[in-house]
Amino acid sequence: MTTRMALALLCIVPAAMAYPWRSMGDRWLLAVAVVVVCVLFAWWRGAFITGRLRRRLGMWRRRGRSTGVHHSSLFTTVLLKLDGPDQVPVGLIAGYLDRYGVRCDKIRITSRDLDGARTRWIGLTLGAVDNLTALRARSPRIPLHDTAEVVGRRLAAHLREVGWDAVLVDAADGPVRPGAKEKWHGLRDEAGYLAAYRAANLEDVRAVPTAEVWTAVEISGSATDLHTTTVCAIRTPDKPVGIAGLTPLNGRHRPALDALSPMSTQRIDALIGT
């Protein structure tokens, strides 16, 4: 919105200064300002038209290109598989955002409900730049993944102390199936549609009757300034429809669902905030 306001002002201010628009050039300046403002702030089906066009362009550019879980040499993710009570100790887990001198770029709690069975993971993502001091203190070769595994093992031990079964795992399946095609309303595959949503709370997600649902609570920031993002993915046999309490990520389903993979280093809030 700030960018839209700035662009609009770039057109409005010169047009206002040309008042009372006596010359043809002044009138053209006014006309351009009116058109630009109308285009920038035009709203259709719950989104700005320019935003919808940008997402359509993004979908077109992704066609025929390699997609999948995002990895980076500057970030690494370690994964814990979690079994135990229904209530996940979010406060305890969030405490590992900045602990033992190591800072996490994000911590994500991911759940998959498939045919009545629930699987949970905790992903801890570390960035090299945020942890240069800690990494150099451990080794001159900057062992980013080794450091992340140490933090993961400490969190697993802490969780076991409070009654959870937590173990490090090397991999986990993501929500996107091979051959899935990106559409405006979701990804289409042989089993139907899989759509990503931003959620205000998990209760809205759990109320949806479906055989497969993924939820992710992503925690970032610091202990004194936590930022939480909740997203979900819901599978339906037919094209998705509106669901109360959930905001569909139309035009962004492919990157959002790729980022929802438990092993992804990509922050979801960076994808859905645009």
PDB file of C-alpha atoms in Angstrom:
ATOM      1  CA  MET A   1       0.000   0.000   0.000  1.00  0.00           C
ATOM      2  CA  THR A   2       2.871   2.394   0.742  1.00  0.00           C
ATOM      3  CA  THR A   3       4.237   1.875  -2.773  1.00  0.00           C
ATOM      4  CA  ARG A   4       0.812   2.529  -4.288  1.00  0.00           C
ATOM      5  CA  MET A   5       0.452   5.751  -2.322  1.00  0.00           C
ATOM      6  CA  ALA A   6       3.910   6.917  -3.390  1.00  0.00           C
ATOM      7  CA  LEU A   7       3.220   6.222  -7.073  1.00  0.00           C
ATOM      8  CA  ALA A   8      -0.151   7.941  -6.851  1.00  0.00           C
ATOM      9  CA  LEU A   9       1.394  11.023  -5.245  1.00  0.00           C
ATOM     10  CA  LEU A  10       4.007  11.195  -8.006  1.00  0.00           C
ATOM     11  CA  CYS A  11       1.134  11.769 -10.431  1.00  0.00           C
ATOM     12  CA  ILE A  12      -1.262  13.721  -8.202  1.00  0.00           C
ATOM     13  CA  VAL A  13       1.180  16.395  -7.020  1.00  0.00           C
ATOM     14  CA  PRO A  14       2.272  17.593 -10.509  1.00  0.00           C
ATOM     15  CA  ALA A  15      -1.358  17.536 -11.673  1.00  0.00           C
ATOM     16  CA  ALA A  16      -2.473  19.585  -8.663  1.00  0.00           C
ATOM     17  CA  MET A  17       0.328  22.102  -9.191  1.00  0.00           C
ATOM     18  CA  ALA A  18      -0.868  22.616 -12.783  1.00  0.00           C
ATOM     19  CA  TYR A  19      -4.307  23.835 -11.611  1.00  0.00           C
ATOM     20  CA  PRO A  20      -6.436  25.408 -13.166  1.00  0.00           C
ATOM     21  CA  TRP A  21      -5.282  23.316 -16.176  1.00  0.00           C
ATOM     22  CA  ARG A  22      -5.644  25.982 -18.859  1.00  0.00           C
ATOM     23  CA  SER A  23      -3.269  24.472 -21.406  1.00  0.00           C
ATOM     24  CA  MET A  24      -3.676  21.190 -23.257  1.00  0.00           C
ATOM     25  CA  GLY A  25      -0.524  19.862 -21.579  1.00  0.00           C
ATOM     26  CA  ASP A  26      -1.969  20.596 -18.135  1.00  0.00           C
ATOM     27  CA  ARG A  27      -5.172  18.741 -19.027  1.00  0.00           C
ATOM     28  CA  TRP A  28      -3.194  15.762 -20.259  1.00  0.00           C
ATOM     29  CA  LEU A  29      -1.291  15.783 -16.963  1.00  0.00           C
ATOM     30  CA  LEU A  30      -4.579  15.717 -15.061  1.00  0.00           C
ATOM     31  CA  ALA A  31      -5.962  12.927 -17.249  1.00  0.00           C
ATOM     32  CA  VAL A  32      -2.865  10.796 -16.746  1.00  0.00           C
ATOM     33  CA  ALA A  33      -3.055  11.325 -12.972  1.00  0.00           C
ATOM     34  CA  VAL A  34      -6.717  10.245 -12.905  1.00  0.00           C
ATOM     35  CA  VAL A  35      -6.023   7.116 -14.981  1.00  0.00           C
ATOM     36  CA  VAL A  36      -3.001   6.121 -12.888  1.00  0.00           C
ATOM     37  CA  VAL A  37      -4.898   6.532  -9.611  1.00  0.00           C
ATOM     38  CA  CYS A  38      -7.844   4.517 -10.944  1.00  0.00           C
ATOM     39  CA  VAL A  39      -5.551   1.705 -12.092  1.00  0.00           C
ATOM     40  CA  LEU A  40      -3.499   1.646  -8.886  1.00  0.00           C
ATOM     41  CA  PHE A  41      -6.513   1.489  -6.577  1.00  0.00           C
ATOM     42  CA  ALA A  42      -8.975  -0.506  -8.695  1.00  0.00           C
ATOM     43  CA  TRP A  43     -10.311  -3.410  -6.602  1.00  0.00           C
ATOM     44  CA  TRP A  44     -11.764  -6.611  -8.026  1.00  0.00           C
ATOM     45  CA  ARG A  45     -12.670  -9.879  -6.316  1.00  0.00           C
ATOM     46  CA  GLY A  46     -10.854  -9.092  -3.103  1.00  0.00           C
ATOM     47  CA  ALA A  47      -7.585  -7.794  -4.563  1.00  0.00           C
ATOM     48  CA  PHE A  48      -6.082  -4.834  -6.387  1.00  0.00           C
ATOM     49  CA  ILE A  49      -6.159  -5.327 -10.142  1.00  0.00           C
ATOM     50  CA  THR A  50      -2.440  -4.549 -10.388  1.00  0.00           C
ATOM     51  CA  GLY A  51      -1.765  -7.211  -7.758  1.00  0.00           C
ATOM     52  CA  ARG A  52      -3.807  -9.752  -9.704  1.00  0.00           C
ATOM     53  CA  LEU A  53      -1.938  -8.898 -12.897  1.00  0.00           C
ATOM     54  CA  ARG A  54       1.405  -9.277 -11.126  1.00  0.00           C
ATOM     55  CA  ARG A  55       0.425 -12.713  -9.832  1.00  0.00           C
ATOM     56  CA  ARG A  56      -0.813 -13.774 -13.278  1.00  0.00           C
ATOM     57  CA  LEU A  57       2.531 -12.717 -14.703  1.00  0.00           C
ATOM     58  CA  GLY A  58       4.309 -14.695 -11.986  1.00  0.00           C
ATOM     59  CA  MET A  59       2.290 -17.818 -12.875  1.00  0.00           C
ATOM     60  CA  TRP A  60       3.117 -17.377 -16.556  1.00  0.00           C
ATOM     61  CA  ARG A  61       6.836 -17.015 -15.813  1.00  0.00           C
ATOM     62  CA  ARG A  62       6.835 -20.167 -13.649  1.00  0.00           C
ATOM     63  CA  ARG A  63       5.380 -22.328 -16.406  1.00  0.00           C
ATOM     64  CA  GLY A  64       7.977 -24.626 -17.870  1.00  0.00           C
ATOM     65  CA  ARG A  65      10.508 -23.706 -15.205  1.00  0.00           C
ATOM     66  CA  SER A  66      11.885 -25.995 -12.533  1.00  0.00           C
ATOM     67  CA  THR A  67      10.028 -25.626  -9.236  1.00  0.00           C
ATOM     68  CA  GLY A  68      10.244 -27.338  -5.898  1.00  0.00           C
ATOM     69  CA  VAL A  69      11.517 -26.914  -2.373  1.00  0.00           C
ATOM     70  CA  HIS A  70      13.674 -23.816  -2.027  1.00  0.00           C
ATOM     71  CA  HIS A  71      17.266 -24.339  -0.882  1.00  0.00           C
ATOM     72  CA  SER A  72      20.054 -21.822  -0.397  1.00  0.00           C
ATOM     73  CA  SER A  73      23.736 -21.980   0.457  1.00  0.00           C
ATOM     74  CA  LEU A  74      23.158 -19.142   2.929  1.00  0.00           C
ATOM     75  CA  PHE A  75      20.434 -20.983   4.865  1.00  0.00           C
ATOM     76  CA  THR A  76      19.897 -24.493   6.141  1.00  0.00           C
ATOM     77  CA  THR A  77      16.966 -26.268   7.772  1.00  0.00           C
ATOM     78  CA  VAL A  78      17.052 -29.139  10.242  1.00  0.00           C
ATOM     79  CA  LEU A  79      13.900 -31.095  10.908  1.00  0.00           C
ATOM     80  CA  LEU A  80      12.491 -32.760  14.003  1.00  0.00           C
ATOM     81  CA  LYS A  81       9.631 -35.242  13.840  1.00  0.00           C
ATOM     82  CA  LEU A  82       7.312 -34.772  16.779  1.00  0.00           C
ATOM     83  CA  ASP A  83       4.947 -37.184  18.533  1.00  0.00           C
ATOM     84  CA  GLY A  84       3.035 -36.562  21.719  1.00  0.00           C
ATOM     85  CA  PRO A  85       0.068 -34.631  23.161  1.00  0.00           C
ATOM     86  CA  ASP A  86      -2.236 -32.502  21.014  1.00  0.00           C
ATOM     87  CA  GLN A  87      -1.090 -29.170  22.477  1.00  0.00           C
ATOM     88  CA  VAL A  88       2.293 -28.265  20.989  1.00  0.00           C
ATOM     89  CA  PRO A  89       4.483 -26.237  23.419  1.00  0.00           C
ATOM     90  CA  VAL A  90       4.809 -23.208  21.146  1.00  0.00           C
ATOM     91  CA  GLY A  91       6.355 -21.023  23.854  1.00  0.00           C
ATOM     92  CA  LEU A  92       9.124 -23.526  24.533  1.00  0.00           C
ATOM     93  CA  ILE A  93       9.853 -23.932  20.827  1.00  0.00           C
ATOM     94  CA  ALA A  94       9.844 -20.174  20.171  1.00  0.00           C
ATOM     95  CA  GLY A  95      12.512 -19.802  22.841  1.00  0.00           C
ATOM     96  CA  TYR A  96      14.980 -21.382  20.410  1.00  0.00           C
ATOM     97  CA  LEU A  97      14.774 -18.448  17.997  1.00  0.00           C
ATOM     98  CA  ASP A  98      17.817 -17.027  19.767  1.00  0.00           C
ATOM     99  CA  ARG A  99      19.520 -19.468  22.108  1.00  0.00           C
ATOM    100  CA  TYR A 100      23.066 -20.532  22.969  1.00  0.00           C
ATOM    101  CA  GLY A 101      24.355 -17.641  20.865  1.00  0.00           C
ATOM    102  CA  VAL A 102      22.699 -19.018  17.711  1.00  0.00           C
ATOM    103  CA  ARG A 103      19.846 -17.191  15.998  1.00  0.00           C
ATOM    104  CA  CYS A 104      17.192 -18.897  13.858  1.00  0.00           C
ATOM    105  CA  ASP A 105      15.845 -17.115  10.810  1.00  0.00           C
ATOM    106  CA  LYS A 106      12.565 -18.925  11.425  1.00  0.00           C
ATOM    107  CA  ILE A 107      11.043 -21.848  13.286  1.00  0.00           C
ATOM    108  CA  ARG A 108       8.109 -23.604  11.687  1.00  0.00           C
ATOM    109  CA  ILE A 109       5.686 -26.079  13.251  1.00  0.00           C
ATOM    110  CA  THR A 110       4.097 -28.101  10.442  1.00  0.00           C
ATOM    111  CA  SER A 111       1.252 -30.606  10.726  1.00  0.00           C
ATOM    112  CA  ARG A 112      -0.184 -32.942   8.127  1.00  0.00           C
ATOM    113  CA  ASP A 113      -3.574 -34.578   8.659  1.00  0.00           C
ATOM    114  CA  LEU A 114      -4.026 -37.362   6.128  1.00  0.00           C
ATOM    115  CA  ASP A 115      -6.946 -39.795   6.346  1.00  0.00           C
ATOM    116  CA  GLY A 116      -7.261 -39.230  10.088  1.00  0.00           C
ATOM    117  CA  ALA A 117      -3.552 -39.620  10.921  1.00  0.00           C
ATOM    118  CA  ARG A 118      -1.537 -36.605  12.064  1.00  0.00           C
ATOM    119  CA  THR A 119       2.191 -36.079  11.523  1.00  0.00           C
ATOM    120  CA  ARG A 120       4.088 -33.133  13.009  1.00  0.00           C
ATOM    121  CA  TRP A 121       7.482 -31.597  12.315  1.00  0.00           C
ATOM    122  CA  ILE A 122       9.503 -28.717  13.679  1.00  0.00           C
ATOM    123  CA  GLY A 123      11.822 -27.038  11.194  1.00  0.00           C
ATOM    124  CA  LEU A 124      14.624 -24.764  12.391  1.00  0.00           C
ATOM    125  CA  THR A 125      16.187 -22.579   9.698  1.00  0.00           C
ATOM    126  CA  LEU A 126      19.516 -20.861  10.310  1.00  0.00           C
ATOM    127  CA  GLY A 127      21.152 -18.179   8.187  1.00  0.00           C
ATOM    128  CA  ALA A 128      24.906 -17.881   7.786  1.00  0.00           C
ATOM    129  CA  VAL A 129      24.965 -14.078   7.910  1.00  0.00           C
ATOM    130  CA  ASP A 130      23.014 -13.902  11.186  1.00  0.00           C
ATOM    131  CA  ASN A 131      25.374 -16.382  12.849  1.00  0.00           C
ATOM    132  CA  LEU A 132      28.836 -15.503  11.552  1.00  0.00           C
ATOM    133  CA  THR A 133      30.272 -14.961  15.036  1.00  0.00           C
ATOM    134  CA  ALA A 134      28.927 -18.245  16.405  1.00  0.00           C
ATOM    135  CA  LEU A 135      30.022 -20.166  13.304  1.00  0.00           C
ATOM    136  CA  ARG A 136      33.554 -18.780  13.315  1.00  0.00           C
ATOM    137  CA  ALA A 137      33.887 -19.657  16.983  1.00  0.00           C
ATOM    138  CA  ARG A 138      33.124 -23.302  16.146  1.00  0.00           C
ATOM    139  CA  SER A 139      35.301 -23.745  13.064  1.00  0.00           C
ATOM    140  CA  PRO A 140      37.093 -21.689  10.395  1.00  0.00           C
ATOM    141  CA  ARG A 141      35.054 -23.452   7.681  1.00  0.00           C
ATOM    142  CA  ILE A 142      31.728 -22.050   9.011  1.00  0.00           C
ATOM    143  CA  PRO A 143      29.773 -25.309   9.630  1.00  0.00           C
ATOM    144  CA  LEU A 144      26.255 -23.947   9.175  1.00  0.00           C
ATOM    145  CA  HIS A 145      24.396 -27.249   8.951  1.00  0.00           C
ATOM    146  CA  ASP A 146      26.395 -28.819  11.787  1.00  0.00           C
ATOM    147  CA  THR A 147      25.497 -25.876  14.011  1.00  0.00           C
ATOM    148  CA  ALA A 148      21.833 -26.191  13.065  1.00  0.00           C
ATOM    149  CA  GLU A 149      21.902 -29.889  13.984  1.00  0.00           C
ATOM    150  CA  VAL A 150      23.340 -29.050  17.407  1.00  0.00           C
ATOM    151  CA  VAL A 151      20.456 -26.638  18.035  1.00  0.00           C
ATOM    152  CA  GLY A 152      17.991 -29.251  16.772  1.00  0.00           C
ATOM    153  CA  ARG A 153      19.355 -31.934  19.106  1.00  0.00           C
ATOM    154  CA  ARG A 154      19.143 -29.565  22.069  1.00  0.00           C
ATOM    155  CA  LEU A 155      15.541 -28.716  21.251  1.00  0.00           C
ATOM    156  CA  ALA A 156      14.724 -32.423  20.848  1.00  0.00           C
ATOM    157  CA  ALA A 157      16.241 -33.179  24.262  1.00  0.00           C
ATOM    158  CA  HIS A 158      14.283 -30.311  25.820  1.00  0.00           C
ATOM    159  CA  LEU A 159      11.033 -31.577  24.292  1.00  0.00           C
ATOM    160  CA  ARG A 160      11.674 -35.114  25.544  1.00  0.00           C
ATOM    161  CA  GLU A 161      12.073 -33.702  29.055  1.00  0.00           C
ATOM    162  CA  VAL A 162       8.499 -32.368  28.929  1.00  0.00           C
ATOM    163  CA  GLY A 163       6.927 -35.547  27.541  1.00  0.00           C
ATOM    164  CA  TRP A 164       7.348 -35.348  23.770  1.00  0.00           C
ATOM    165  CA  ASP A 165       9.008 -37.818  21.430  1.00  0.00           C
ATOM    166  CA  ALA A 166      11.235 -35.694  19.173  1.00  0.00           C
ATOM    167  CA  VAL A 167      13.910 -36.999  16.811  1.00  0.00           C
ATOM    168  CA  LEU A 168      15.967 -35.470  14.009  1.00  0.00           C
ATOM    169  CA  VAL A 169      15.000 -36.669  10.523  1.00  0.00           C
ATOM    170  CA  ASP A 170      16.759 -36.156   7.205  1.00  0.00           C
ATOM    171  CA  ALA A 171      13.725 -35.581   4.991  1.00  0.00           C
ATOM    172  CA  ALA A 172       9.953 -35.298   4.835  1.00  0.00           C
ATOM    173  CA  ASP A 173       7.409 -35.244   2.040  1.00  0.00           C
ATOM    174  CA  GLY A 174       5.901 -31.901   1.104  1.00  0.00           C
ATOM    175  CA  PRO A 175       2.320 -31.149   0.078  1.00  0.00           C
ATOM    176  CA  VAL A 176       3.003 -30.801  -3.684  1.00  0.00           C
ATOM    177  CA  ARG A 177       2.646 -34.006  -5.693  1.00  0.00           C
ATOM    178  CA  PRO A 178       4.621 -34.744  -8.876  1.00  0.00           C
ATOM    179  CA  GLY A 179       2.966 -33.455 -12.017  1.00  0.00           C
ATOM    180  CA  ALA A 180       0.800 -30.868 -10.259  1.00  0.00           C
ATOM    181  CA  LYS A 181      -0.245 -27.975 -12.521  1.00  0.00           C
ATOM    182  CA  GLU A 182      -0.605 -24.457 -11.158  1.00  0.00           C
ATOM    183  CA  LYS A 183      -3.988 -22.801 -11.620  1.00  0.00           C
ATOM    184  CA  TRP A 184      -5.282 -19.498 -10.240  1.00  0.00           C
ATOM    185  CA  HIS A 185      -7.282 -21.260  -7.508  1.00  0.00           C
ATOM    186  CA  GLY A 186      -4.715 -23.945  -6.578  1.00  0.00           C
ATOM    187  CA  LEU A 187      -2.570 -26.801  -7.848  1.00  0.00           C
ATOM    188  CA  ARG A 188      -4.351 -29.469  -9.845  1.00  0.00           C
ATOM    189  CA  ASP A 189      -3.175 -33.091  -9.826  1.00  0.00           C
ATOM    190  CA  GLU A 190      -4.634 -36.560 -10.250  1.00  0.00           C
ATOM    191  CA  ALA A 191      -6.337 -36.379  -6.830  1.00  0.00           C
ATOM    192  CA  GLY A 192      -8.041 -33.012  -7.335  1.00  0.00           C
ATOM    193  CA  TYR A 193      -6.964 -29.577  -6.124  1.00  0.00           C
ATOM    194  CA  LEU A 194      -4.602 -28.435  -3.392  1.00  0.00           C
ATOM    195  CA  ALA A 195      -4.970 -24.790  -2.364  1.00  0.00           C
ATOM    196  CA  ALA A 196      -2.994 -22.610   0.040  1.00  0.00           C
ATOM    197  CA  TYR A 197      -4.636 -20.198   2.470  1.00  0.00           C
ATOM    198  CA  ARG A 198      -3.621 -17.633   5.036  1.00  0.00           C
ATOM    199  CA  ALA A 199      -5.394 -18.403   8.325  1.00  0.00           C
ATOM    200  CA  ALA A 200      -6.260 -16.182  11.272  1.00  0.00           C
ATOM    201  CA  ASN A 201      -6.194 -19.164  13.626  1.00  0.00           C
ATOM    202  CA  LEU A 202      -5.973 -22.942  13.491  1.00  0.00           C
ATOM    203  CA  GLU A 203      -9.569 -23.470  14.616  1.00  0.00           C
ATOM    204  CA  ASP A 204     -10.802 -22.203  11.246  1.00  0.00           C
ATOM    205  CA  VAL A 205      -8.642 -24.828   9.532  1.00  0.00           C
ATOM    206  CA  ARG A 206      -9.678 -27.736  11.738  1.00  0.00           C
ATOM    207  CA  ALA A 207     -13.345 -27.016  11.050  1.00  0.00           C
ATOM    208  CA  VAL A 208     -12.910 -27.833   7.342  1.00  0.00           C
ATOM    209  CA  PRO A 209     -13.992 -31.395   6.401  1.00  0.00           C
ATOM    210  CA  THR A 210     -11.253 -32.819   4.191  1.00  0.00           C
ATOM    211  CA  ALA A 211      -9.101 -35.944   3.894  1.00  0.00           C
ATOM    212  CA  GLU A 212      -5.836 -33.985   3.646  1.00  0.00           C
ATOM    213  CA  VAL A 213      -4.886 -30.719   5.296  1.00  0.00           C
ATOM    214  CA  TRP A 214      -1.510 -29.151   6.032  1.00  0.00           C
ATOM    215  CA  THR A 215      -1.023 -26.415   8.608  1.00  0.00           C
ATOM    216  CA  ALA A 216       2.075 -24.410   9.415  1.00  0.00           C
ATOM    217  CA  VAL A 217       2.766 -21.896  12.158  1.00  0.00           C
ATOM    218  CA  GLU A 218       5.906 -19.961  11.279  1.00  0.00           C
ATOM    219  CA  ILE A 219       7.663 -18.043  14.051  1.00  0.00           C
ATOM    220  CA  SER A 220      10.257 -15.368  13.356  1.00  0.00           C
ATOM    221  CA  GLY A 221      11.617 -12.220  14.943  1.00  0.00           C
ATOM    222  CA  SER A 222      13.015 -12.207  18.470  1.00  0.00           C
ATOM    223  CA  ALA A 223      11.926 -13.228  21.953  1.00  0.00           C
ATOM    224  CA  THR A 224      10.731  -9.673  22.631  1.00  0.00           C
ATOM    225  CA  ASP A 225       9.149  -9.151  19.199  1.00  0.00           C
ATOM    226  CA  LEU A 226       7.688 -12.409  17.899  1.00  0.00           C
ATOM    227  CA  HIS A 227       6.070 -12.532  14.486  1.00  0.00           C
ATOM    228  CA  THR A 228       3.743 -15.451  13.740  1.00  0.00           C
ATOM    229  CA  THR A 229       2.327 -16.454  10.361  1.00  0.00           C
ATOM    230  CA  THR A 230      -0.271 -19.205   9.995  1.00  0.00           C
ATOM    231  CA  VAL A 231      -0.946 -20.843   6.646  1.00  0.00           C
ATOM    232  CA  CYS A 232      -2.605 -24.053   5.521  1.00  0.00           C
ATOM    233  CA  ALA A 233      -3.143 -26.211   2.464  1.00  0.00           C
ATOM    234  CA  ILE A 234      -6.436 -28.001   1.887  1.00  0.00           C
ATOM    235  CA  ARG A 235      -7.153 -30.722  -0.663  1.00  0.00           C
ATOM    236  CA  THR A 236     -10.516 -30.881  -2.402  1.00  0.00           C
ATOM    237  CA  PRO A 237     -11.751 -33.113  -5.247  1.00  0.00           C
ATOM    238  CA  ASP A 238     -13.080 -30.092  -7.166  1.00  0.00           C
ATOM    239  CA  LYS A 239     -12.030 -26.481  -7.704  1.00  0.00           C
ATOM    240  CA  PRO A 240     -11.701 -24.756  -4.307  1.00  0.00           C
ATOM    241  CA  VAL A 241     -14.400 -22.389  -3.086  1.00  0.00           C
ATOM    242  CA  GLY A 242     -14.318 -19.706  -0.407  1.00  0.00           C
ATOM    243  CA  ILE A 243     -13.869 -20.935   3.177  1.00  0.00           C
ATOM    244  CA  ALA A 244     -14.879 -18.801   6.155  1.00  0.00           C
ATOM    245  CA  GLY A 245     -11.896 -17.448   8.084  1.00  0.00           C
ATOM    246  CA  LEU A 246      -9.359 -18.376   5.394  1.00  0.00           C
ATOM    247  CA  THR A 247      -7.819 -16.125   2.731  1.00  0.00           C
ATOM    248  CA  PRO A 248      -6.898 -17.978  -0.482  1.00  0.00           C
ATOM    249  CA  LEU A 249      -3.458 -17.250  -1.910  1.00  0.00           C
ATOM    250  CA  ASN A 250      -4.737 -17.075  -5.465  1.00  0.00           C
ATOM    251  CA  GLY A 251      -1.964 -16.713  -8.008  1.00  0.00           C
ATOM    252  CA  ARG A 252       0.635 -17.669  -5.382  1.00  0.00           C
ATOM    253  CA  HIS A 253      -0.292 -21.283  -4.659  1.00  0.00           C
ATOM    254  CA  ARG A 254       2.809 -22.855  -6.244  1.00  0.00           C
ATOM    255  CA  PRO A 255       5.443 -20.820  -4.325  1.00  0.00           C
ATOM    256  CA  ALA A 256       3.398 -20.953  -1.119  1.00  0.00           C
ATOM    257  CA  LEU A 257       2.936 -24.732  -1.277  1.00  0.00           C
ATOM    258  CA  ASP A 258       6.583 -25.306  -2.188  1.00  0.00           C
ATOM    259  CA  ALA A 259       7.547 -23.180   0.827  1.00  0.00           C
ATOM    260  CA  LEU A 260       5.147 -25.187   3.002  1.00  0.00           C
ATOM    261  CA  SER A 261       7.377 -28.246   2.628  1.00  0.00           C
ATOM    262  CA  PRO A 262       8.875 -29.003   6.072  1.00  0.00           C
ATOM    263  CA  MET A 263      12.439 -28.863   4.680  1.00  0.00           C
ATOM    264  CA  SER A 264      12.106 -25.533   2.861  1.00  0.00           C
ATOM    265  CA  THR A 265      14.369 -22.652   3.889  1.00  0.00           C
ATOM    266  CA  GLN A 266      11.957 -20.112   2.364  1.00  0.00           C
ATOM    267  CA  ARG A 267      10.033 -17.884   4.761  1.00  0.00           C
ATOM    268  CA  ILE A 268       6.314 -18.025   4.083  1.00  0.00           C
ATOM    269  CA  ASP A 269       5.619 -14.517   5.377  1.00  0.00           C
ATOM    270  CA  ALA A 270       7.850 -13.116   2.617  1.00  0.00           C
ATOM    271  CA  LEU A 271       5.673 -14.850   0.000  1.00  0.00           C
ATOM    272  CA  ILE A 272       2.181 -14.061   1.239  1.00  0.00           C
ATOM    273  CA  GLY A 273       2.851 -10.523   2.328  1.00  0.00           C
ATOM    274  CA  THR A 274       2.734  -9.228  -1.255  1.00  0.00           C
TER     275      THR A 274
END
